[in-house]
């Protein structure tokens, strides 16, 4: 039998799906009425609203609402919505990770990405996203690298200044040595920065690879 659609549902679904601000405004204005619709209509309109929040960069609001969609898709066994090819549960999980990443909630992003990789360990985008998230979580290593680099840059400036104001005037024989010292300190700063970033990247890649490999080995 053809499905009957309520007037409110028809009005909101008639909105241009790329007019995200209008979708958000209409949903919020009629949220109480939408809540009284049947499960499928309520779900589909909420999906449109949640996606509009993401597309407009309202990531914190998206984080609060996307769980409703994820849990409803499980509770009512809804796997697809009209006009969309992607499986709704997996797609919304991925967007939950993306919005958490955007607001620097890397712990949530990592947790969700581990769930996604457990579901689809062969999907490369999940692996790369998890690697990037793990890299952002290596804050101690990255901060050390930045601090060491800044210290070396400041020390380089001090050596150059002393060389110009003191060494060249009173100890010209040591001017070349001072120049080489400033270059060495500058190089050490760059090495500390790139070295720590490279090390953090390696750790992130290794952890993500091991996690994915463990999930691949568990699959029949």
Coordinates of C-alpha atoms in Angstrom, one line a residue:
X1 CA 0.0 0.0 0.0
X2 CA 1.2 3.5 -0.7
X3 CA 2.4 5.4 2.3
X4 CA 0.4 8.4 3.6
X5 CA 2.4 11.4 4.5
X6 CA 1.2 14.1 6.9
X7 CA 0.9 17.7 5.8
X8 CA 3.7 18.8 8.1
X9 CA 6.0 16.2 6.7
X10 CA 5.2 17.2 3.1
X11 CA 5.9 20.9 3.9
X12 CA 9.3 20.2 5.4
X13 CA 10.4 17.7 2.8
X14 CA 9.4 20.1 0.1
X15 CA 12.2 22.5 1.2
X16 CA 15.3 22.5 -0.9
X17 CA 17.6 19.9 0.8
X18 CA 20.6 22.2 0.4
X19 CA 18.8 25.2 2.1
X20 CA 20.2 24.2 5.4
X21 CA 19.4 27.3 7.4
X22 CA 15.7 27.1 6.4
X23 CA 15.6 23.5 7.3
X24 CA 17.0 24.3 10.8
X25 CA 14.6 27.2 11.3
X26 CA 11.5 25.3 10.2
X27 CA 12.4 22.2 12.3
X28 CA 13.0 24.3 15.4
X29 CA 9.9 26.3 15.0
X30 CA 7.7 23.1 14.7
X31 CA 9.8 20.7 16.8
X32 CA 6.9 19.9 19.1
X33 CA 4.6 19.1 16.2
X34 CA 7.3 17.0 14.6
X35 CA 7.7 15.0 17.8
X36 CA 4.0 13.9 17.5
X37 CA 4.5 12.5 14.0
X38 CA 4.8 8.8 13.4
X39 CA 8.2 7.2 13.9
X40 CA 9.3 7.2 10.2
X41 CA 8.3 10.8 9.5
X42 CA 9.8 12.0 12.8
X43 CA 13.0 10.1 12.0
X44 CA 13.4 11.4 8.5
X45 CA 12.8 15.0 9.4
X46 CA 15.2 14.7 12.3
X47 CA 17.9 13.3 10.0
X48 CA 17.4 16.3 7.7
X49 CA 17.8 18.6 10.7
X50 CA 20.8 16.9 12.0
X51 CA 22.5 16.9 8.6
X52 CA 21.7 20.6 8.3
X53 CA 23.4 21.3 11.6
X54 CA 26.5 19.5 10.4
X55 CA 26.5 21.3 7.1
X56 CA 26.2 24.8 8.7
X57 CA 29.1 24.1 11.1
X58 CA 26.9 23.9 14.2
X59 CA 29.0 21.0 15.4
X60 CA 28.2 21.2 19.2
X61 CA 24.4 21.2 18.4
X62 CA 25.0 18.4 16.0
X63 CA 26.7 16.3 18.8
X64 CA 23.7 16.7 21.0
X65 CA 21.2 15.7 18.3
X66 CA 23.0 13.0 16.3
X67 CA 22.8 10.5 19.1
X68 CA 19.0 10.6 18.8
X69 CA 19.2 9.6 15.2
X70 CA 21.7 6.8 15.9
X71 CA 19.7 5.4 18.7
X72 CA 16.4 5.6 16.9
X73 CA 17.9 3.8 13.8
X74 CA 18.8 1.0 16.1
X75 CA 15.6 0.9 18.2
X76 CA 13.3 1.0 15.2
X77 CA 15.7 -0.9 12.8
X78 CA 15.7 1.9 10.3
X79 CA 18.6 1.5 7.9
X80 CA 17.8 3.9 5.1
X81 CA 15.8 7.1 4.4
X82 CA 14.3 8.1 1.1
X83 CA 16.7 9.8 -1.3
X84 CA 19.8 8.5 0.4
X85 CA 21.9 5.6 -0.7
X86 CA 24.1 5.4 2.5
X87 CA 23.3 3.2 5.4
X88 CA 22.0 5.7 8.0
X89 CA 23.5 4.2 11.1
X90 CA 27.0 4.0 9.8
X91 CA 26.8 7.4 8.0
X92 CA 25.6 9.2 11.1
X93 CA 28.3 7.5 13.2
X94 CA 30.9 8.8 10.8
X95 CA 29.5 12.3 11.0
X96 CA 29.4 12.1 14.8
X97 CA 33.2 11.4 14.7
X98 CA 33.7 14.3 12.2
X99 CA 31.8 16.9 14.3
X100 CA 33.6 15.8 17.4
X101 CA 36.9 16.2 15.6
X102 CA 35.9 19.7 14.5
X103 CA 35.2 20.8 18.1
X104 CA 38.5 19.1 19.2
X105 CA 36.7 16.4 21.2
X106 CA 39.2 13.9 20.0
X107 CA 38.4 11.3 22.7
X108 CA 34.8 11.0 21.3
X109 CA 36.0 11.0 17.8
X110 CA 38.5 8.2 18.5
X111 CA 35.8 6.1 20.3
X112 CA 33.4 6.4 17.4
X113 CA 36.1 5.6 14.9
X114 CA 37.1 2.5 16.7
X115 CA 33.4 1.4 16.5
X116 CA 33.4 2.1 12.7
X117 CA 36.6 0.2 12.1
X118 CA 35.3 -2.7 14.1
X119 CA 32.3 -2.7 11.8
X120 CA 34.3 -2.2 8.5
X121 CA 38.0 -2.7 9.1
X122 CA 38.7 -2.6 5.4
X123 CA 37.4 0.9 4.8
X124 CA 40.4 3.1 4.3
X125 CA 38.8 6.4 5.2
X126 CA 38.0 5.2 8.7
X127 CA 41.6 4.1 9.1
X128 CA 43.0 7.4 7.9
X129 CA 40.6 9.4 10.0
X130 CA 41.5 7.4 13.1
X131 CA 45.2 7.9 12.4
X132 CA 44.7 11.7 12.2
X133 CA 42.6 11.7 15.4
X134 CA 45.3 9.7 17.3
X135 CA 47.9 12.1 16.0
X136 CA 46.0 15.1 17.4
X137 CA 45.8 13.3 20.8
X138 CA 49.6 13.1 21.1
X139 CA 49.5 16.5 22.8
X140 CA 52.4 15.9 25.1
X141 CA 54.8 15.0 22.3
X142 CA 53.6 17.8 20.0
X143 CA 53.7 20.4 22.7
X144 CA 57.3 19.3 23.6
X145 CA 58.3 19.7 19.9
X146 CA 56.8 23.1 19.6
X147 CA 58.3 24.3 22.9
X148 CA 61.7 23.0 21.9
X149 CA 61.5 24.7 18.6
X150 CA 60.4 28.1 20.1
X151 CA 63.2 27.8 22.7
X152 CA 65.8 27.2 20.0
X153 CA 64.4 30.1 17.9
X154 CA 64.7 32.5 20.9
X155 CA 68.2 31.2 21.6
X156 CA 69.2 31.7 18.0
X157 CA 68.0 35.3 18.2
X158 CA 70.0 35.8 21.4
X159 CA 73.2 34.3 19.8
X160 CA 72.7 36.5 16.7
X161 CA 72.2 39.6 18.8
X162 CA 75.3 38.9 21.0
X163 CA 77.3 38.2 17.8
X164 CA 76.3 41.5 16.3
X165 CA 76.7 43.7 19.3
X166 CA 79.5 42.1 21.2
X167 CA 81.5 39.4 19.4
X168 CA 82.0 41.3 16.1
X169 CA 83.0 44.4 18.0
X170 CA 85.3 43.0 20.6
X171 CA 86.1 39.4 19.6
X172 CA 85.9 39.4 15.8
X173 CA 87.9 36.1 15.6
X174 CA 84.9 34.3 17.2
X175 CA 82.3 35.9 14.9
X176 CA 82.3 33.0 12.4
X177 CA 82.0 30.5 15.3
X178 CA 79.0 32.4 16.7
X179 CA 77.4 32.4 13.3
X180 CA 77.7 28.6 13.1
X181 CA 76.4 28.2 16.6
X182 CA 73.3 30.2 15.7
X183 CA 72.8 28.1 12.6
X184 CA 73.2 24.9 14.6
X185 CA 70.7 26.0 17.3
X186 CA 68.3 27.1 14.6
X187 CA 68.6 23.7 12.9
X188 CA 68.2 21.9 16.2
X189 CA 64.9 23.7 16.7
X190 CA 63.6 22.6 13.3
X191 CA 64.8 19.1 13.9
X192 CA 63.1 19.0 17.3
X193 CA 59.8 20.2 15.7
X194 CA 59.8 17.9 12.7
X195 CA 61.3 15.0 14.7
X196 CA 58.6 15.1 17.3
X197 CA 55.8 15.5 14.7
X198 CA 57.2 12.6 12.8
X199 CA 57.4 10.5 15.9
X200 CA 53.8 11.3 16.8
X201 CA 52.7 10.5 13.3
X202 CA 54.5 7.1 13.4
X203 CA 52.9 6.3 16.8
X204 CA 49.5 7.2 15.5
X205 CA 49.9 5.2 12.3
X206 CA 51.2 2.2 14.2
X207 CA 48.3 2.2 16.7
X208 CA 45.7 2.6 14.1
X209 CA 47.2 -0.1 11.9
X210 CA 47.4 -2.5 14.8
X211 CA 43.8 -1.9 15.8
X212 CA 42.6 -2.4 12.3
X213 CA 44.7 -5.6 11.8
X214 CA 43.3 -7.0 15.0
X215 CA 39.7 -6.4 13.8
X216 CA 40.5 -7.9 10.3
X217 CA 41.9 -11.0 12.0
X218 CA 38.7 -11.4 14.0
X219 CA 36.5 -11.5 10.9
X220 CA 35.5 -14.9 9.6

